[in-house]
Coordinates of C-alpha atoms and ligand atoms in Angstrom, one line a residue:
X772 CA 21.5 -19.7 -43.0
X773 CA 18.8 -21.6 -41.3
X774 CA 17.9 -25.0 -42.7
X775 CA 14.6 -26.5 -41.5
X776 CA 14.9 -30.2 -41.6
X777 CA 12.2 -32.6 -40.4
X778 CA 13.1 -35.0 -37.6
X779 CA 13.2 -37.8 -40.2
X780 CA 15.6 -35.9 -42.4
X781 CA 17.8 -35.2 -39.5
X782 CA 17.8 -38.9 -38.6
X783 CA 18.7 -39.8 -42.3
X784 CA 21.5 -37.3 -42.2
X785 CA 22.9 -38.9 -39.1
X786 CA 22.7 -42.3 -40.6
X787 CA 24.5 -41.1 -43.8
X788 CA 27.2 -39.6 -41.7
X789 CA 27.6 -42.9 -39.8
X790 CA 28.1 -44.7 -43.0
X791 CA 30.7 -42.2 -44.2
X792 CA 32.5 -42.7 -40.9
X793 CA 32.9 -46.4 -41.7
X794 CA 34.6 -45.5 -44.9
X795 CA 37.2 -42.9 -44.0
X796 CA 39.6 -42.5 -41.1
X797 CA 38.6 -40.6 -38.0
X798 CA 40.9 -37.7 -38.9
X799 CA 39.5 -37.5 -42.5
X800 CA 36.0 -37.5 -41.1
X801 CA 36.7 -34.7 -38.6
X802 CA 38.6 -32.6 -41.2
X803 CA 36.2 -33.0 -44.1
X804 CA 32.8 -34.2 -43.0
X805 CA 32.1 -33.1 -39.5
X806 CA 31.2 -29.5 -40.5
X807 CA 28.8 -30.5 -43.3
X808 CA 25.1 -29.8 -43.1
X809 CA 22.2 -31.3 -44.9
X810 CA 20.0 -28.6 -46.5
X811 CA 17.8 -30.5 -48.9
X812 CA 16.8 -34.0 -49.6
X813 CA 14.1 -34.7 -52.1
X814 CA 13.3 -37.2 -54.8
X815 CA 15.7 -35.5 -57.2
X816 CA 18.6 -34.1 -55.3
X817 CA 20.5 -34.0 -52.1
X818 CA 22.1 -30.7 -51.2
X819 CA 24.8 -30.5 -48.6
X820 CA 26.3 -27.3 -47.2
X821 CA 30.1 -27.2 -47.0
X822 CA 31.9 -24.7 -44.8
X823 CA 34.2 -23.5 -47.7
X824 CA 35.0 -24.2 -51.3
X825 CA 38.1 -26.1 -50.4
X826 CA 36.1 -28.6 -48.4
X827 CA 33.6 -28.9 -51.2
X828 CA 36.4 -29.3 -53.8
X829 CA 38.2 -31.8 -51.7
X830 CA 35.2 -34.0 -51.1
X831 CA 34.1 -33.9 -54.7
X832 CA 37.6 -34.9 -55.8
X833 CA 38.4 -37.5 -53.3
X834 CA 35.4 -38.9 -51.4
X835 CA 32.5 -39.0 -53.9
X836 CA 32.6 -42.8 -53.9
X837 CA 32.3 -42.8 -50.1
X838 CA 29.4 -40.3 -50.2
X839 CA 27.4 -42.1 -52.9
X840 CA 27.8 -45.5 -51.4
X841 CA 26.8 -44.1 -48.0
X842 CA 23.7 -42.7 -49.6
X843 CA 23.0 -45.9 -51.4
X844 CA 23.4 -47.8 -48.1
X845 CA 20.6 -45.6 -46.8
X846 CA 18.5 -46.4 -49.9
X847 CA 19.1 -43.0 -51.5
X848 CA 19.7 -43.7 -55.2
X849 CA 19.6 -41.7 -58.4
X850 CA 19.7 -38.3 -56.8
X851 CA 21.9 -35.5 -57.9
X852 CA 24.4 -34.8 -55.1
X853 CA 25.2 -31.1 -54.7
X854 CA 27.7 -29.5 -52.4
X855 CA 27.0 -25.9 -51.8
X856 CA 29.3 -23.4 -50.1
X857 CA 28.0 -21.0 -47.5
X858 CA 28.2 -17.5 -48.7
X859 CA 29.1 -15.6 -45.6
X860 CA 30.6 -12.6 -47.5
X861 CA 34.0 -13.2 -46.1
X862 CA 37.1 -14.5 -47.8
X863 CA 38.0 -18.1 -47.2
X864 CA 40.6 -18.0 -44.5
X865 CA 38.2 -16.3 -42.1
X866 CA 35.8 -19.2 -41.9
X867 CA 34.0 -19.5 -38.7
X868 CA 35.5 -22.2 -36.6
X869 CA 33.6 -24.8 -34.7
X870 CA 36.2 -27.4 -34.6
X871 CA 38.0 -28.5 -31.5
X872 CA 39.8 -31.4 -33.0
X873 CA 42.9 -30.2 -34.7
X874 CA 45.5 -30.7 -32.0
X875 CA 48.8 -29.1 -32.9
X876 CA 50.5 -32.5 -33.0
X877 CA 48.0 -34.0 -35.3
X878 CA 50.2 -33.6 -38.4
X879 CA 53.5 -34.7 -36.8
X880 CA 52.6 -38.3 -36.6
X881 CA 53.9 -39.4 -40.0
X882 CA 55.4 -42.9 -39.7
X883 CA 59.0 -43.2 -40.8
X884 CA 60.1 -46.6 -41.7
X885 CA 63.7 -47.0 -40.6
X886 CA 64.2 -49.9 -43.1
X887 CA 63.6 -47.6 -46.0
X888 CA 67.3 -46.6 -46.0
X889 CA 69.9 -46.5 -48.7
X890 CA 71.5 -49.8 -47.6
X891 CA 68.2 -51.6 -48.2
X892 CA 67.6 -50.0 -51.6
X893 CA 68.7 -52.1 -54.5
X894 CA 70.0 -50.2 -57.5
X895 CA 69.5 -51.2 -61.1
X896 CA 69.0 -49.5 -64.4
X897 CA 65.4 -48.8 -63.5
X898 CA 66.3 -46.5 -60.6
X899 CA 70.0 -45.7 -60.9
X900 CA 69.6 -42.0 -61.7
X901 CA 67.0 -41.4 -59.0
X902 CA 69.1 -43.2 -56.5
X903 CA 72.3 -41.3 -57.4
X904 CA 70.4 -38.0 -57.2
X905 CA 68.9 -39.0 -53.8
X906 CA 72.3 -39.7 -52.5
X907 CA 73.7 -36.5 -53.8
X908 CA 70.9 -34.5 -52.2
X909 CA 71.3 -36.1 -48.8
X910 CA 75.1 -35.4 -48.9
X911 CA 74.7 -31.7 -49.7
X912 CA 71.2 -30.5 -49.5
X913 CA 70.2 -27.4 -51.4
X914 CA 73.2 -27.5 -53.8
X915 CA 73.1 -30.6 -56.0
X916 CA 69.7 -30.8 -57.5
X917 CA 67.0 -28.5 -56.3
X918 CA 64.2 -29.4 -56.3
X919 CA 64.6 -33.2 -56.8
X920 CA 61.4 -34.5 -58.4
X921 CA 61.0 -38.3 -58.5
X922 CA 58.1 -39.8 -60.4
X923 CA 56.9 -43.2 -61.4
X924 CA 54.0 -45.6 -60.9
X925 CA 53.1 -47.2 -57.6
X926 CA 55.4 -49.6 -55.8
X927 CA 58.6 -48.6 -57.4
X928 CA 60.5 -47.2 -54.5
X929 CA 59.6 -43.5 -54.4
X930 CA 58.6 -43.4 -50.8
X931 CA 61.6 -45.6 -49.9
X932 CA 64.0 -43.1 -51.5
X933 CA 62.4 -40.1 -49.8
X934 CA 62.7 -41.9 -46.4
X935 CA 66.3 -42.8 -47.2
X936 CA 67.1 -39.1 -47.9
X937 CA 65.4 -38.1 -44.7
X938 CA 67.3 -40.6 -42.6
X939 CA 70.7 -39.9 -44.2
X940 CA 70.4 -36.1 -44.1
X941 CA 69.3 -36.3 -40.5
X942 CA 72.3 -38.4 -39.7
X943 CA 74.4 -35.7 -41.2
X944 CA 72.9 -33.2 -38.8
X945 CA 70.5 -31.5 -41.2
X946 CA 67.0 -30.6 -40.2
X947 CA 64.7 -32.6 -42.4
X948 CA 61.0 -33.1 -42.6
X949 CA 59.1 -35.8 -44.5
X950 CA 55.4 -35.9 -45.0
X951 CA 52.8 -37.2 -47.4
X952 CA 51.3 -34.4 -49.5
X953 CA 47.9 -35.2 -48.0
X954 CA 49.2 -34.3 -44.5
X955 CA 50.5 -31.0 -45.8
X956 CA 47.0 -30.3 -47.3
X957 CA 45.3 -31.4 -44.1
X958 CA 47.5 -29.2 -42.0
X959 CA 46.8 -26.3 -44.3
X960 CA 43.1 -26.8 -43.9
X961 CA 43.2 -27.0 -40.2
X962 CA 45.3 -23.9 -40.1
X963 CA 42.6 -22.1 -42.1
X964 CA 40.3 -22.9 -39.3
X965 CA 42.7 -22.1 -36.4
X966 CA 44.4 -19.2 -38.0
X967 CA 47.7 -20.2 -36.6
X968 CA 49.8 -19.4 -39.6
X969 CA 53.0 -18.8 -37.6
X970 CA 53.3 -22.4 -36.5
X971 CA 52.3 -23.6 -40.0
X972 CA 55.0 -21.6 -41.7
X973 CA 57.6 -22.3 -39.1
X974 CA 57.1 -25.9 -39.5
X975 CA 57.8 -26.0 -43.3
X976 CA 60.1 -23.1 -43.6
X977 CA 62.6 -23.4 -40.8
X978 CA 64.2 -26.6 -42.1
X979 CA 67.0 -27.7 -44.4
X980 CA 65.3 -30.4 -46.3
X981 CA 61.6 -30.7 -47.0
X982 CA 60.4 -34.0 -48.5
X983 CA 56.8 -34.2 -49.8
X984 CA 55.5 -37.5 -51.0
X985 CA 52.9 -37.9 -53.7
X986 CA 52.5 -34.3 -54.7
X987 CA 50.0 -35.2 -57.4
X988 CA 47.7 -34.9 -54.5
X989 CA 48.0 -31.1 -54.9
X990 CA 45.8 -31.5 -58.0
X991 CA 42.8 -31.6 -55.7
X992 CA 43.0 -28.3 -54.1
X993 CA 43.9 -24.9 -55.7
X994 CA 44.3 -23.1 -52.4
X995 CA 46.8 -25.6 -51.0
X996 CA 48.8 -25.4 -54.2
X997 CA 49.0 -21.7 -53.7
X998 CA 50.3 -22.2 -50.2
X999 CA 52.7 -24.9 -51.4
X1000 CA 54.0 -22.4 -54.0
X1001 CA 54.9 -19.9 -51.3
X1002 CA 56.5 -22.6 -49.1
X1003 CA 58.5 -23.7 -52.2
X1004 CA 59.7 -20.2 -52.9
X1005 CA 60.6 -19.5 -49.3
X1006 CA 62.8 -22.6 -49.1
X1007 CA 64.3 -22.3 -52.5
X1008 CA 65.4 -18.7 -52.1
X1009 CA 67.2 -19.7 -48.9
X1010 CA 68.8 -22.6 -50.8
X1011 CA 67.0 -25.2 -48.8
X1012 CA 66.5 -28.6 -50.3
X1013 CA 63.1 -29.7 -51.7
X1014 CA 62.4 -33.3 -52.7
X1015 CA 59.1 -34.3 -54.2
X1016 CA 57.6 -37.5 -55.5
X1017 CA 54.6 -38.0 -57.7
X1018 CA 52.9 -40.8 -59.7
X1019 CA 53.4 -38.7 -62.9
X1020 CA 55.7 -36.1 -64.3
X1021 CA 54.9 -32.5 -63.2
X1022 CA 53.2 -31.5 -66.4
X1023 CA 50.8 -34.4 -66.2
X1024 CA 49.5 -33.5 -62.7
X1025 CA 45.9 -32.4 -63.5
X1026 CA 45.0 -28.8 -62.9
X1027 CA 48.5 -27.8 -61.9
X1028 CA 49.7 -24.3 -62.8
X1029 CA 52.5 -23.6 -65.2
X1030 CA 54.4 -21.6 -62.5
X1031 CA 54.7 -24.7 -60.3
X1032 CA 55.7 -26.9 -63.2
X1033 CA 58.4 -24.5 -64.2
X1034 CA 59.7 -24.5 -60.7
X1035 CA 59.9 -28.2 -60.6
X1036 CA 62.0 -28.0 -63.8
X1037 CA 64.6 -25.9 -62.1
X1038 CA 66.1 -29.0 -60.5
X1039 CA 66.2 -32.6 -61.6
X1040 CA 63.2 -34.6 -62.7
X1041 CA 63.8 -38.3 -62.7
X1042 CA 61.7 -41.3 -63.2
X1043 CA 61.8 -44.7 -61.5
X1044 CA 60.8 -47.6 -63.8
X1045 CA 59.7 -51.1 -63.2
X1046 CA 62.7 -53.4 -62.6
X1047 CA 64.0 -55.4 -65.4
X1048 CA 64.7 -59.1 -65.1
X1049 CA 68.2 -58.9 -63.6
X1050 CA 67.2 -56.3 -61.0
X1051 CA 64.1 -58.3 -60.1
X1052 CA 66.2 -61.3 -59.5
X1053 CA 68.6 -59.3 -57.3
X1054 CA 65.7 -57.8 -55.3
X1055 CA 64.1 -61.2 -54.8
X1056 CA 67.4 -62.6 -53.5
X1057 CA 67.9 -59.6 -51.2
X1058 CA 64.4 -59.7 -49.8
X1059 CA 64.4 -63.5 -49.3
X1060 CA 67.8 -63.3 -47.6
X1061 CA 66.3 -60.7 -45.2
X1062 CA 63.6 -63.2 -44.3
X1063 CA 66.1 -66.1 -44.0
X1064 CA 64.4 -67.8 -46.8
X1065 CA 66.5 -70.1 -48.8
X1066 CA 65.5 -70.2 -52.4
X1067 CA 67.3 -71.6 -55.5
X1068 CA 68.3 -69.4 -58.4
X1069 CA 65.6 -71.2 -60.4
X1070 CA 63.0 -70.1 -58.0
X1071 CA 64.3 -66.5 -58.1
X1072 CA 64.3 -66.5 -61.9
X1073 CA 60.8 -67.9 -62.0
X1074 CA 59.5 -65.2 -59.6
X1075 CA 61.3 -62.5 -61.6
X1076 CA 59.7 -63.8 -64.8
X1077 CA 56.2 -64.0 -63.3
X1078 CA 55.8 -61.1 -60.9
X1079 CA 56.6 -58.1 -62.9
X1080 CA 54.4 -55.1 -62.2
X1081 CA 56.2 -53.5 -59.2
X1082 CA 58.6 -54.1 -56.4
X1083 CA 55.8 -53.9 -53.9
X1084 CA 54.2 -56.8 -55.7
X1085 CA 57.5 -58.8 -55.6
X1086 CA 57.6 -58.2 -51.9
X1087 CA 54.0 -59.2 -51.4
X1088 CA 54.5 -62.4 -53.2
X1089 CA 57.7 -63.3 -51.3
X1090 CA 55.9 -62.6 -48.0
X1091 CA 53.0 -64.9 -49.1
X1092 CA 55.4 -67.7 -50.0
X1093 CA 57.2 -67.2 -46.7
X1094 CA 54.0 -67.4 -44.7
X1095 CA 52.7 -70.4 -46.7
X1096 CA 56.0 -72.4 -46.4
X1097 CA 56.2 -71.7 -42.7
X1098 CA 52.6 -72.6 -42.0
X1099 CA 52.9 -75.8 -43.9
X1100 CA 56.5 -76.5 -42.9
X1101 CA 57.3 -77.1 -46.6
X1102 CA 60.6 -76.6 -48.4
X1103 CA 60.4 -73.8 -50.9
X1104 CA 61.0 -75.3 -54.3
X1105 CA 59.9 -74.5 -57.8
X1106 CA 56.7 -76.6 -57.8
X1107 CA 55.6 -75.1 -54.5
X1108 CA 56.2 -71.6 -55.7
X1109 CA 54.3 -72.2 -58.9
X1110 CA 51.4 -73.5 -56.9
X1111 CA 51.4 -70.6 -54.6
X1112 CA 51.7 -68.0 -57.3
X1113 CA 48.8 -69.7 -59.1
X1114 CA 46.7 -69.0 -56.0
X1115 CA 47.8 -65.5 -55.2
X1116 CA 48.7 -63.8 -58.4
X1117 CA 46.2 -61.5 -59.8
X1118 CA 48.2 -61.4 -63.0
X1119 CA 47.8 -64.8 -64.4
X1120 CA 44.2 -64.5 -65.0
X1121 CA 43.6 -65.5 -68.5
X1122 CA 40.8 -67.9 -67.7
X1123 CA 38.9 -69.2 -70.7
X1124 CA 35.6 -67.5 -71.3
X1125 CA 33.9 -70.9 -71.5
X1126 CA 34.9 -71.6 -67.9
X1127 CA 33.4 -68.3 -66.9
X1128 CA 30.1 -69.0 -68.7
X1129 CA 30.0 -72.5 -67.2
X1130 CA 30.7 -71.3 -63.7
X1131 CA 28.1 -68.6 -63.8
X1132 CA 25.3 -70.7 -65.4
X1133 CA 26.0 -73.5 -63.0
X1134 CA 25.9 -71.1 -60.0
X1135 CA 22.5 -69.7 -61.1
X1136 CA 21.0 -72.9 -62.5
X1137 CA 20.6 -71.4 -65.9
X1138 CA 21.2 -72.7 -69.5
X1139 CA 23.7 -71.0 -71.7
X1140 CA 21.0 -70.2 -74.1
X1141 CA 19.2 -68.2 -71.5
X1142 CA 22.4 -66.1 -71.0
X1143 CA 22.6 -65.6 -74.7
X1144 CA 18.9 -64.7 -75.1
X1145 CA 17.6 -61.2 -75.3
X1146 CA 15.3 -61.7 -72.3
X1147 CA 15.4 -58.9 -69.8
X1148 CA 14.2 -60.8 -66.7
X1149 CA 16.3 -59.7 -63.7
X1150 CA 17.0 -63.4 -62.9
X1151 CA 18.8 -63.6 -66.2
X1152 CA 20.2 -60.1 -66.7
X1153 CA 22.1 -60.1 -63.4
X1154 CA 24.0 -63.4 -64.1
X1155 CA 24.6 -62.1 -67.7
X1156 CA 26.1 -58.9 -66.4
X1157 CA 28.2 -60.8 -63.8
X1158 CA 29.5 -63.1 -66.6
X1159 CA 30.5 -60.0 -68.6
X1160 CA 32.2 -58.4 -65.6
X1161 CA 34.2 -61.6 -64.9
X1162 CA 35.2 -61.9 -68.5
X1163 CA 36.6 -58.4 -68.3
X1164 CA 38.4 -59.2 -65.2
X1165 CA 39.8 -62.6 -66.0
X1166 CA 40.3 -62.6 -69.8
X1167 CA 42.2 -60.4 -72.2
X1168 CA 39.3 -60.4 -74.6
X1169 CA 38.1 -57.1 -76.0
X1170 CA 34.7 -55.6 -75.1
X1171 CA 33.5 -56.6 -78.6
X1172 CA 34.7 -60.1 -78.3
X1173 CA 33.1 -60.6 -74.9
X1174 CA 29.8 -59.2 -76.4
X1175 CA 30.2 -61.8 -79.1
X1176 CA 30.3 -64.6 -76.6
X1177 CA 27.3 -63.2 -74.8
X1178 CA 24.9 -63.7 -77.6
X1179 CA 26.1 -61.0 -79.9
X1180 CA 25.9 -57.9 -77.7
X1181 CA 27.8 -54.8 -78.6
X1182 CA 30.8 -53.4 -76.7
X1183 CA 28.9 -50.6 -74.9
X1184 CA 26.6 -53.2 -73.3
X1185 CA 29.6 -55.1 -72.0
X1186 CA 31.1 -51.9 -70.7
X1187 CA 27.9 -50.8 -68.9
X1188 CA 27.5 -54.3 -67.4
X1189 CA 31.1 -54.2 -66.1
X1190 CA 30.6 -50.8 -64.6
X1191 CA 27.3 -51.7 -63.0
X1192 CA 28.6 -54.8 -61.3
X1193 CA 31.7 -53.0 -60.0
X1194 CA 29.3 -50.5 -58.4
X1195 CA 26.9 -53.1 -57.1
X1196 CA 29.9 -54.9 -55.6
X1197 CA 30.5 -52.0 -53.3
X1198 CA 27.0 -51.5 -52.1
X1199 CA 25.4 -54.9 -52.2
X1200 CA 26.7 -57.5 -49.8
X1201 CA 24.9 -60.4 -51.6
X1202 CA 26.6 -59.5 -54.9
X1203 CA 30.0 -59.1 -53.4
X1204 CA 29.8 -62.4 -51.7
X1205 CA 28.5 -64.2 -54.8
X1206 CA 31.4 -62.6 -56.8
X1207 CA 33.9 -63.8 -54.3
X1208 CA 32.6 -67.3 -54.5
X1209 CA 32.6 -67.3 -58.3
X1210 CA 36.1 -65.8 -58.5
X1211 CA 37.5 -68.4 -56.0
X1212 CA 36.0 -71.1 -58.0
X1213 CA 37.5 -69.7 -61.3
X1214 CA 40.9 -69.4 -59.7
X1215 CA 40.7 -73.0 -58.5
X1216 CA 39.9 -74.2 -62.0
X1217 CA 42.8 -72.3 -63.5
X1218 CA 45.2 -74.7 -65.1
X1219 CA 48.8 -73.9 -64.9
Ligands
ADP1615 P1 56.2 -46.1 -54.1 O1 56.3 -45.0 -53.1 O2 56.9 -45.8 -55.4 O3 54.8 -46.5 -54.4 P2 57.5 -47.7 -52.1 O4 58.7 -46.8 -51.9 O5 56.5 -47.7 -51.1 O6 56.9 -47.4 -53.6 O7 58.1 -49.2 -52.4 C1 57.2 -50.3 -52.3 C2 58.0 -51.4 -51.6 O8 59.0 -51.9 -52.4 C3 58.6 -50.9 -50.3 O9 58.5 -51.9 -49.3 C4 60.1 -50.7 -50.7 O10 61.0 -50.9 -49.6 C5 60.3 -51.7 -51.8 N1 61.3 -51.2 -52.8 C6 61.0 -50.4 -53.8 N2 62.2 -50.2 -54.5 C7 63.1 -50.9 -53.9 C8 64.5 -51.1 -54.2 N3 65.1 -50.6 -55.3 N4 65.2 -52.0 -53.4 C9 64.6 -52.6 -52.4 N5 63.3 -52.4 -52.1 C10 62.6 -51.6 -52.8
MG1616 MG1 54.8 -44.0 -52.1

């Protein structure tokens, strides 16, 4: 296919690609974006040619934000973005190859954190079963639970457990391989291009334990699911261990086929939950001890009560306290910790709506009545929308309640305003810096 682009269209395309490069890693760019071609750009649509449907699917599912904001940064708004797949009459795996980037080692570089071992994993009711199963699997791969499927929301120790299994089973002399699902998919894609299926299959099939993290990623690509299915079967029939993690149970992975779900059910499916109070205290004491931080039981209790969403968040808070105390050479006591949490925590954000309205009107030099009015001047609508966005972010008021405070607007208006500001925040530097200022000022005003 020939695409006749004017010089200025070519230049625009280069500029768009440059913006995309800023938003993704180099490997992601080479894998997904380097073989795209612009074919049409007019007032209504932009059409981009993708080398195959996998590439099209993958970008549409994972990188549309990067694409639309890169377009916006080049002042291309309100166009329909279409990805078109080249019809070259051949089946997908025979795509023509013009890539020189995928070195064979590119997928071997997964970082393994040696600290994610069983010794450092604290067991509580929230993760007891997952931990026991993980131990069993590393003792005798392929026999205890196969596959082992661990699911739960982010920051609850799934990756930690997978690493622990990897380290332990390697120590026992088993050949084990850990990789994030995205790497599996990337490797699959680059193999489509190189055609080197032998080394692809050798890599995943000549092992005793295969650990794939975040398999919900498979939702994005039907053809890699297919390949994963074959890998699974090859290992399973030879009684090799398969361990998977996901942010949801198998049946909730979007687009996943029943045959995969049913295979996941052959083994053990177990969930990790957020830690309860006692486990949180224990985790806090363990993590602080590792950092040689001395904290009283009161402080540990306070943290456990106030930082609740995930173990990753607990760790983050402890690191922040550690840094702060070191920098200021202060002793870590309850009042210091309260003060620090007040500054860092995203959780305690129920700031009164009055404060938000005051802060916004003051910043823009407006009267509250102007914010409430029906006037549609941009100098008023923008601050009004920002106030609604901040109210969504910092209060637990419902959409309707916020609308009520904004001069009797209905909930859809609030929802649109919130969406709009979230989008503007990504593409408009002025707005993002104003928001940062306003948010800092609100956090400072927050009473404890
Ligand atoms: P996930 O993969 O579920 O998002 P991670 O395994 O990355 O979560 O865990 C987030 C952080 O919390 C890691 O630093 C990990 O070491 C720590 N962590 C999670 N669970 C535990 C636990 N039970 N004991 C000690 N540290 C934990
Ligand atoms: Mg993880």
